Amino acid sequence: MKKIILTGDRPTGRLHVGHYVGSLRRRVELQNSGEYDEIHIMIADAQALTDNADNPEKVKMNISEVALDYLSCGIDPEKSNILVQSYISELTELTFYYSNLVTVSRLQRNPTVKAEIQMRGFNTSIPVGFFTYPISQAADITAFKATTVPVGEDQLPMIEQAREIVRSFNSTYDEVLVEPKALLPENEVCSRLPGVDGKAKMSKSLGNAIYLADEPEEIRKKVMSMFTDPNHIRVEDPGSLEGNTVFTYLDAFCKDDMFAEHLPEYQNLQEMKDHYTRGGLGDVKVKKFLYEVLMEELSPIQARRKELEKDVPAVMEILRDGSVKAREIAAQTLDEVKSAMKINYWSA
Ligand code: ATP
Ligand code: MG
């Protein structure tokens, strides 16, 4: 069986370091591993509209922003097909047919959607499109017969929903669809990077993100204001690592060899953590090191982005080509789906 990846992001803002460690960095590795027959990366504009219906400008503007983030991180359009969801109208047709296989109570049980509804203050006025977006996500995944979906932890309920739809479709009609598997980051802290406020998942919608394209000065300010251990008041106090966002970020970004250049008094992160918990290591010093660590990873990405930003129309062309290719694949799957459902009256 072919090995196929489908993954993507909502164009609700530029991408942040949570996306980077949760998904983007891995995608580039998978792309360059040569192990996959097809890789599709979707900019999910239709899904973004389910909770931004009154703000189409925001969604439109962020299509090229997200694409610029992809390309600057090393997504190569020769190896990975980048597509824009709304161009592929077959996806909405698939969603319509799949919605017959999912109950309202099943959708209500989805913990991520529940949390997102609360976060957005929808309460009793949930848009139907938003409530049902896990079905549309199943359409996105299955249209490409994806076997592997690299995601952060918040997406696990969506993948489970997609797997259920596949099983239900295949047993009700015919073996057409492929059950996908989620691929989480190897490092656990990366599958749900907290925001700089330390409270929730870093998210474009919560204003607690460090964006890949933030100016270095902005990144420095965000790092210096980050949540640490509130009881670690004087340098000599013993500090706690539990829920200490600065150390969480170091877990996600720091490599041993970065100490030699930026903080040679330690050989590795464990030594630094031990010093912090013993007492005698101040937050400011840890934050300054984190800033250096982040910039080491982000500087080359930012330099590539500055180059790519000079020709945004060329980036939009890449998206158009990718969307055209993607549409052919989705149309083929839709044909098979309709024929399994016996609604292909006029095809041969
Ligand atoms: P929104 O607030 O609009 O939903 P978002 O920041 O949650 O935006 P998405 O586009 O919904 O971003 O998510 C894209 C991908 O990035 C998903 O695979 C998701 O699991 C992953 N991801 C998002 N936020 C994080 C995070 N803080 N840590 C790790 N992975 C994340
Ligand atoms: Mg999200």
CSV table of C-alpha atoms and ligand atoms in Angstrom, one decimal:
chain,number,residue,atom,x,y,z
A,1,MET,CA,0.0,0.0,0.0
A,2,LYS,CA,1.2,3.5,-0.8
A,3,LYS,CA,2.4,5.7,2.1
A,4,ILE,CA,0.6,9.0,2.0
A,5,ILE,CA,0.7,12.0,4.3
A,6,LEU,CA,-2.0,14.6,4.6
A,7,THR,CA,-1.6,17.4,7.1
A,8,GLY,CA,-2.3,21.1,7.4
A,9,ASP,CA,-3.1,24.3,9.2
A,10,ARG,CA,-5.9,26.8,9.4
A,11,PRO,CA,-5.0,30.2,7.9
A,12,THR,CA,-6.1,32.1,11.0
A,13,GLY,CA,-2.7,33.6,11.6
A,14,ARG,CA,0.9,33.2,10.9
A,15,LEU,CA,2.4,30.0,12.2
A,16,HIS,CA,4.1,29.9,15.6
A,17,VAL,CA,6.7,27.8,17.4
A,18,GLY,CA,4.0,25.4,18.7
A,19,HIS,CA,3.2,24.5,15.1
A,20,TYR,CA,6.9,24.2,14.4
A,21,VAL,CA,7.7,21.7,17.1
A,22,GLY,CA,4.3,20.0,17.0
A,23,SER,CA,4.1,19.4,13.3
A,24,LEU,CA,6.1,21.5,10.9
A,25,ARG,CA,9.6,20.4,11.8
A,26,ARG,CA,8.5,16.8,11.6
A,27,ARG,CA,6.9,17.3,8.2
A,28,VAL,CA,10.2,18.6,6.8
A,29,GLU,CA,12.0,15.5,8.1
A,30,LEU,CA,9.4,13.2,6.7
A,31,GLN,CA,9.5,14.9,3.4
A,32,ASN,CA,13.2,14.6,3.2
A,33,SER,CA,13.2,11.0,4.4
A,34,GLY,CA,12.0,9.9,1.0
A,35,GLU,CA,9.8,7.2,2.7
A,36,TYR,CA,6.5,8.6,1.5
A,37,ASP,CA,4.9,8.2,-1.9
A,38,GLU,CA,2.8,11.4,-1.6
A,39,ILE,CA,2.7,14.3,0.8
A,40,HIS,CA,-0.1,16.8,0.8
A,41,ILE,CA,-0.1,19.9,3.0
A,42,MET,CA,-3.4,21.7,3.2
A,43,ILE,CA,-4.1,25.3,4.0
A,44,ALA,CA,-7.5,24.7,5.6
A,45,ASP,CA,-9.3,28.0,4.7
A,46,ALA,CA,-12.8,26.5,4.6
A,47,GLN,CA,-12.3,25.1,8.0
A,48,ALA,CA,-10.9,28.5,9.2
A,49,LEU,CA,-14.2,30.1,8.0
A,50,THR,CA,-16.3,27.8,10.3
A,51,ASP,CA,-15.4,30.1,13.2
A,52,ASN,CA,-14.4,33.2,11.3
A,53,ALA,CA,-17.4,33.5,9.0
A,54,ASP,CA,-17.5,37.3,9.5
A,55,ASN,CA,-13.8,37.7,8.9
A,56,PRO,CA,-13.0,36.5,5.4
A,57,GLU,CA,-10.2,39.1,5.0
A,58,LYS,CA,-8.3,37.5,7.9
A,59,VAL,CA,-8.5,34.1,6.3
A,60,LYS,CA,-7.5,35.4,2.9
A,61,MET,CA,-4.6,37.4,4.1
A,62,ASN,CA,-3.2,34.4,6.0
A,63,ILE,CA,-3.1,32.0,3.1
A,64,SER,CA,0.1,33.4,1.8
A,65,GLU,CA,1.4,34.0,5.3
A,66,VAL,CA,1.0,30.3,6.1
A,67,ALA,CA,2.5,29.3,2.8
A,68,LEU,CA,5.5,31.6,3.4
A,69,ASP,CA,6.0,29.9,6.8
A,70,TYR,CA,5.9,26.4,5.2
A,71,LEU,CA,8.4,27.3,2.5
A,72,SER,CA,10.8,29.1,4.9
A,73,CYS,CA,10.8,26.1,7.2
A,74,GLY,CA,11.9,23.8,4.3
A,75,ILE,CA,8.7,22.5,2.8
A,76,ASP,CA,9.7,21.9,-0.8
A,77,PRO,CA,6.9,22.1,-3.3
A,78,GLU,CA,8.8,19.6,-5.6
A,79,LYS,CA,8.3,17.0,-2.9
A,80,SER,CA,5.2,18.1,-0.9
A,81,ASN,CA,2.0,19.2,-2.6
A,82,ILE,CA,0.7,22.4,-1.0
A,83,LEU,CA,-3.0,23.0,-1.6
A,84,VAL,CA,-5.8,25.3,-0.6
A,85,GLN,CA,-8.8,23.5,0.8
A,86,SER,CA,-11.6,25.6,-0.7
A,87,TYR,CA,-10.4,25.1,-4.2
A,88,ILE,CA,-11.2,21.4,-3.9
A,89,SER,CA,-15.0,21.4,-3.9
A,90,GLU,CA,-15.1,17.6,-3.9
A,91,LEU,CA,-14.2,17.8,-0.2
A,92,THR,CA,-17.5,19.4,0.7
A,93,GLU,CA,-19.3,16.7,-1.2
A,94,LEU,CA,-17.5,14.0,0.7
A,95,THR,CA,-18.3,15.8,4.0
A,96,PHE,CA,-22.0,15.8,3.0
A,97,TYR,CA,-22.1,12.1,2.5
A,98,TYR,CA,-19.9,11.2,5.5
A,99,SER,CA,-22.2,13.3,7.8
A,100,ASN,CA,-24.9,10.5,7.3
A,101,LEU,CA,-22.5,8.2,9.2
A,102,VAL,CA,-21.9,10.3,12.3
A,103,THR,CA,-24.4,11.1,15.1
A,104,VAL,CA,-24.8,14.4,16.9
A,105,SER,CA,-24.0,12.8,20.2
A,106,ARG,CA,-20.7,11.4,18.8
A,107,LEU,CA,-19.7,15.0,17.7
A,108,GLN,CA,-20.7,16.3,21.1
A,109,ARG,CA,-18.3,13.9,22.8
A,110,ASN,CA,-15.2,15.3,20.9
A,111,PRO,CA,-13.1,16.8,23.7
A,112,THR,CA,-11.1,19.2,21.5
A,113,VAL,CA,-14.2,20.6,19.9
A,114,LYS,CA,-15.8,21.0,23.3
A,115,ALA,CA,-12.8,22.9,24.6
A,116,GLU,CA,-12.7,25.1,21.5
A,117,ILE,CA,-16.4,25.9,21.7
A,118,GLN,CA,-15.9,27.1,25.3
A,119,MET,CA,-12.8,29.0,24.4
A,120,ARG,CA,-14.6,30.8,21.6
A,121,GLY,CA,-17.6,31.6,23.8
A,122,PHE,CA,-20.0,29.9,21.4
A,123,ASN,CA,-22.0,28.3,24.2
A,124,THR,CA,-25.5,27.8,22.8
A,125,SER,CA,-24.8,29.6,19.5
A,126,ILE,CA,-22.4,27.1,17.9
A,127,PRO,CA,-22.2,27.5,14.1
A,128,VAL,CA,-23.2,24.1,12.5
A,129,GLY,CA,-20.1,24.3,10.3
A,130,PHE,CA,-17.9,24.5,13.3
A,131,PHE,CA,-19.6,21.8,15.2
A,132,THR,CA,-19.2,19.4,12.2
A,133,TYR,CA,-15.6,20.3,11.3
A,134,PRO,CA,-14.3,16.9,12.4
A,135,ILE,CA,-16.4,15.4,9.6
A,136,SER,CA,-14.9,17.8,7.1
A,137,GLN,CA,-11.4,17.0,8.4
A,138,ALA,CA,-12.2,13.3,7.8
A,139,ALA,CA,-13.1,14.2,4.2
A,140,ASP,CA,-9.7,16.0,3.8
A,141,ILE,CA,-7.8,13.1,5.1
A,142,THR,CA,-9.6,10.3,3.2
A,143,ALA,CA,-9.9,12.2,-0.1
A,144,PHE,CA,-6.1,11.7,-0.4
A,145,LYS,CA,-6.3,8.2,1.1
A,146,ALA,CA,-3.8,9.4,3.6
A,147,THR,CA,-2.2,6.7,5.8
A,148,THR,CA,-0.3,9.1,8.1
A,149,VAL,CA,-1.3,12.4,9.6
A,150,PRO,CA,1.4,14.3,11.5
A,151,VAL,CA,-0.3,16.4,14.1
A,152,GLY,CA,-0.2,17.8,17.6
A,153,GLU,CA,-2.1,16.1,20.5
A,154,ASP,CA,-5.2,18.3,20.1
A,155,GLN,CA,-5.9,16.6,16.8
A,156,LEU,CA,-6.1,13.0,18.1
A,157,PRO,CA,-9.9,13.1,18.5
A,158,MET,CA,-10.2,14.3,14.8
A,159,ILE,CA,-8.1,11.3,13.6
A,160,GLU,CA,-10.2,8.9,15.7
A,161,GLN,CA,-13.4,10.4,14.2
A,162,ALA,CA,-11.9,10.0,10.7
A,163,ARG,CA,-11.0,6.3,11.4
A,164,GLU,CA,-14.6,5.7,12.6
A,165,ILE,CA,-16.0,7.2,9.5
A,166,VAL,CA,-13.7,5.1,7.3
A,167,ARG,CA,-14.8,1.9,9.1
A,168,SER,CA,-18.4,2.8,8.9
A,169,PHE,CA,-18.2,3.7,5.2
A,170,ASN,CA,-16.3,0.6,4.2
A,171,SER,CA,-18.6,-1.7,6.1
A,172,THR,CA,-21.8,0.0,4.9
A,173,TYR,CA,-20.8,0.4,1.2
A,174,ASP,CA,-17.5,-0.9,0.0
A,175,GLU,CA,-13.8,-1.0,0.8
A,176,VAL,CA,-12.9,2.4,-0.7
A,177,LEU,CA,-11.4,4.5,2.1
A,178,VAL,CA,-8.2,4.1,4.0
A,179,GLU,CA,-7.9,4.3,7.8
A,180,PRO,CA,-5.3,7.0,8.7
A,181,LYS,CA,-2.9,7.0,11.7
A,182,ALA,CA,-1.9,10.0,13.7
A,183,LEU,CA,1.8,10.7,14.0
A,184,LEU,CA,2.6,12.6,17.2
A,185,PRO,CA,6.0,14.3,17.8
A,186,GLU,CA,8.5,12.0,19.4
A,187,ASN,CA,9.2,14.5,22.2
A,188,GLU,CA,6.1,14.7,24.4
A,189,VAL,CA,6.3,18.4,25.2
A,190,CYS,CA,6.2,19.1,21.5
A,191,SER,CA,2.7,17.7,21.0
A,192,ARG,CA,1.1,20.5,23.1
A,193,LEU,CA,3.5,23.4,23.5
A,194,PRO,CA,2.0,25.8,26.1
A,195,GLY,CA,1.6,29.5,25.3
A,196,VAL,CA,4.0,32.1,26.8
A,197,ASP,CA,1.4,32.7,29.5
A,198,GLY,CA,1.9,29.1,30.6
A,199,LYS,CA,-1.8,28.5,30.8
A,200,ALA,CA,-3.1,27.0,27.6
A,201,LYS,CA,-1.9,25.5,24.4
A,202,MET,CA,0.0,28.0,22.3
A,203,SER,CA,-2.6,29.1,19.8
A,204,LYS,CA,-3.1,31.8,17.1
A,205,SER,CA,-6.5,32.5,18.6
A,206,LEU,CA,-5.3,33.1,22.1
A,207,GLY,CA,-2.6,35.8,21.7
A,208,ASN,CA,0.0,33.8,23.6
A,209,ALA,CA,2.2,32.7,20.7
A,210,ILE,CA,5.7,33.3,19.5
A,211,TYR,CA,5.4,33.5,15.8
A,212,LEU,CA,8.1,32.1,13.5
A,213,ALA,CA,8.3,35.5,11.7
A,214,ASP,CA,8.3,37.7,14.8
A,215,GLU,CA,11.1,40.2,14.8
A,216,PRO,CA,14.0,39.2,17.2
A,217,GLU,CA,13.2,42.1,19.5
A,218,GLU,CA,9.6,40.9,19.8
A,219,ILE,CA,10.7,37.4,20.5
A,220,ARG,CA,13.1,38.7,23.2
A,221,LYS,CA,10.3,40.6,24.9
A,222,LYS,CA,8.0,37.6,24.8
A,223,VAL,CA,10.6,35.3,26.3
A,224,MET,CA,11.5,37.8,29.0
A,225,SER,CA,7.9,38.1,30.1
A,226,MET,CA,7.3,34.3,30.1
A,227,PHE,CA,5.7,32.4,32.9
A,228,THR,CA,8.1,30.6,35.2
A,229,ASP,CA,7.9,29.4,38.8
A,230,PRO,CA,6.0,32.1,40.8
A,231,ASN,CA,7.7,31.0,44.0
A,232,HIS,CA,11.2,31.4,42.6
A,233,ILE,CA,11.7,35.0,43.8
A,234,ARG,CA,15.4,35.3,44.7
A,235,VAL,CA,18.2,33.8,42.7
A,236,GLU,CA,19.2,31.5,45.6
A,237,ASP,CA,15.7,30.1,46.0
A,238,PRO,CA,15.2,26.5,44.8
A,239,GLY,CA,13.1,26.6,41.6
A,240,SER,CA,10.5,24.2,40.4
A,241,LEU,CA,10.4,22.8,36.8
A,242,GLU,CA,6.7,21.7,37.1
A,243,GLY,CA,4.6,23.9,34.7
A,244,ASN,CA,7.7,26.1,34.2
A,245,THR,CA,7.2,27.2,30.6
A,246,VAL,CA,10.7,28.4,30.0
A,247,PHE,CA,12.0,24.9,30.7
A,248,THR,CA,9.2,23.4,28.7
A,249,TYR,CA,10.4,25.4,25.7
A,250,LEU,CA,14.0,24.4,26.4
A,251,ASP,CA,12.9,20.8,26.4
A,252,ALA,CA,11.4,21.4,22.9
A,253,PHE,CA,14.2,23.4,21.4
A,254,CYS,CA,17.5,23.0,23.2
A,255,LYS,CA,20.2,20.7,21.9
A,256,ASP,CA,23.3,19.8,24.0
A,257,ASP,CA,25.7,21.4,21.6
A,258,MET,CA,24.0,24.8,22.1
A,259,PHE,CA,25.5,25.0,25.6
A,260,ALA,CA,29.1,25.2,24.3
A,261,GLU,CA,28.4,28.3,22.4
A,262,HIS,CA,25.9,30.1,24.6
A,263,LEU,CA,26.3,28.9,28.1
A,264,PRO,CA,29.5,26.8,28.5
A,265,GLU,CA,29.1,26.4,32.3
A,266,TYR,CA,26.7,23.6,31.6
A,267,GLN,CA,27.2,20.6,29.4
A,268,ASN,CA,23.5,19.8,28.9
A,269,LEU,CA,20.0,20.7,29.9
A,270,GLN,CA,19.9,18.3,32.8
A,271,GLU,CA,22.8,20.1,34.5
A,272,MET,CA,21.1,23.4,34.1
A,273,LYS,CA,17.8,22.0,35.5
A,274,ASP,CA,19.6,20.5,38.5
A,275,HIS,CA,21.2,23.9,39.3
A,276,TYR,CA,17.7,25.6,39.0
A,277,THR,CA,16.0,23.1,41.4
A,278,ARG,CA,19.0,23.3,43.8
A,279,GLY,CA,18.8,27.1,43.8
A,280,GLY,CA,21.3,29.7,42.6
A,281,LEU,CA,20.2,30.1,39.0
A,282,GLY,CA,18.0,33.1,38.2
A,283,ASP,CA,15.1,33.2,35.7
A,284,VAL,CA,16.7,36.0,33.7
A,285,LYS,CA,19.7,33.9,32.9
A,286,VAL,CA,17.6,31.0,31.8
A,287,LYS,CA,15.4,33.3,29.7
A,288,LYS,CA,18.4,34.9,28.0
A,289,PHE,CA,19.6,31.4,27.1
A,290,LEU,CA,16.2,30.4,25.8
A,291,TYR,CA,16.2,33.4,23.6
A,292,GLU,CA,19.6,32.4,22.1
A,293,VAL,CA,18.3,28.8,21.6
A,294,LEU,CA,15.2,30.0,19.8
A,295,MET,CA,17.0,32.4,17.6
A,296,GLU,CA,19.5,29.7,16.6
A,297,GLU,CA,16.6,27.7,15.2
A,298,LEU,CA,14.6,30.6,13.9
A,299,SER,CA,17.2,32.9,12.3
A,300,PRO,CA,17.7,30.8,9.1
A,301,ILE,CA,14.0,30.4,8.8
A,302,GLN,CA,13.5,34.1,9.1
A,303,ALA,CA,16.2,34.8,6.5
A,304,ARG,CA,14.6,32.5,4.0
A,305,ARG,CA,11.2,34.1,4.7
A,306,LYS,CA,12.5,37.6,3.9
A,307,GLU,CA,13.7,36.4,0.5
A,308,LEU,CA,10.4,34.6,-0.3
A,309,GLU,CA,8.4,37.6,0.8
A,310,LYS,CA,9.8,39.5,-2.2
A,311,ASP,CA,7.7,37.5,-4.6
A,312,VAL,CA,4.3,36.6,-3.1
A,313,PRO,CA,2.7,36.0,-6.5
A,314,ALA,CA,5.2,33.2,-7.1
A,315,VAL,CA,4.1,31.6,-3.8
A,316,MET,CA,0.4,31.9,-4.8
A,317,GLU,CA,1.3,30.1,-8.1
A,318,ILE,CA,2.8,27.2,-6.1
A,319,LEU,CA,-0.5,27.0,-4.2
A,320,ARG,CA,-2.6,27.1,-7.4
A,321,ASP,CA,-0.5,24.3,-9.0
A,322,GLY,CA,-0.8,22.2,-5.8
A,323,SER,CA,-4.5,22.7,-5.6
A,324,VAL,CA,-5.1,21.7,-9.2
A,325,LYS,CA,-3.1,18.5,-8.6
A,326,ALA,CA,-5.0,17.8,-5.3
A,327,ARG,CA,-8.3,18.3,-7.0
A,328,GLU,CA,-7.7,15.5,-9.5
A,329,ILE,CA,-6.9,13.1,-6.6
A,330,ALA,CA,-10.0,14.1,-4.6
A,331,ALA,CA,-12.2,13.8,-7.7
A,332,GLN,CA,-11.0,10.3,-8.2
A,333,THR,CA,-11.9,9.4,-4.6
A,334,LEU,CA,-15.3,11.1,-4.9
A,335,ASP,CA,-16.0,9.0,-7.9
A,336,GLU,CA,-15.2,5.8,-6.0
A,337,VAL,CA,-17.3,7.0,-3.0
A,338,LYS,CA,-20.3,7.8,-5.2
A,339,SER,CA,-20.1,4.5,-7.0
A,340,ALA,CA,-19.9,2.6,-3.7
A,341,MET,CA,-22.9,4.5,-2.6
A,342,LYS,CA,-24.7,3.6,-5.8
A,343,ILE,CA,-25.3,7.2,-6.8
A,344,ASN,CA,-23.1,7.1,-10.0
A,345,TYR,CA,-26.2,6.7,-12.3
A,346,TRP,CA,-24.6,8.0,-15.5
A,347,SER,CA,-21.0,6.8,-15.3
A,348,ALA,CA,-19.8,3.8,-17.2
B,1,ATP,P1,-6.5,28.0,15.8
B,1,ATP,O1,-6.4,28.7,17.2
B,1,ATP,O2,-7.0,28.9,14.7
B,1,ATP,O3,-7.2,26.7,15.9
B,1,ATP,P2,-4.0,26.7,16.1
B,1,ATP,O4,-2.8,27.5,16.6
B,1,ATP,O5,-4.6,25.7,17.0
B,1,ATP,O6,-5.0,27.7,15.5
B,1,ATP,P3,-4.2,24.9,13.9
B,1,ATP,O7,-4.0,25.4,12.5
B,1,ATP,O8,-5.5,24.6,14.4
B,1,ATP,O9,-3.4,25.9,14.8
B,1,ATP,O10,-3.2,23.6,14.0
B,1,ATP,C1,-2.3,23.2,13.0
B,1,ATP,C2,-1.4,22.0,13.5
B,1,ATP,O11,-0.6,22.5,14.5
B,1,ATP,C3,-2.2,20.9,14.2
B,1,ATP,O12,-1.5,19.7,13.8
B,1,ATP,C4,-2.1,21.1,15.6
B,1,ATP,O13,-2.1,19.9,16.4
B,1,ATP,C5,-0.7,21.7,15.7
B,1,ATP,N1,-0.6,22.6,16.9
B,1,ATP,C6,-1.3,23.7,17.1
B,1,ATP,N2,-0.9,24.3,18.2
B,1,ATP,C7,0.0,23.5,18.8
B,1,ATP,C8,0.8,23.6,20.0
B,1,ATP,N3,0.7,24.6,20.8
B,1,ATP,N4,1.7,22.6,20.2
B,1,ATP,C9,1.9,21.6,19.3
B,1,ATP,N5,1.2,21.4,18.2
B,1,ATP,C10,0.3,22.4,17.9
B,2,MG,MG,-6.5,24.7,16.2
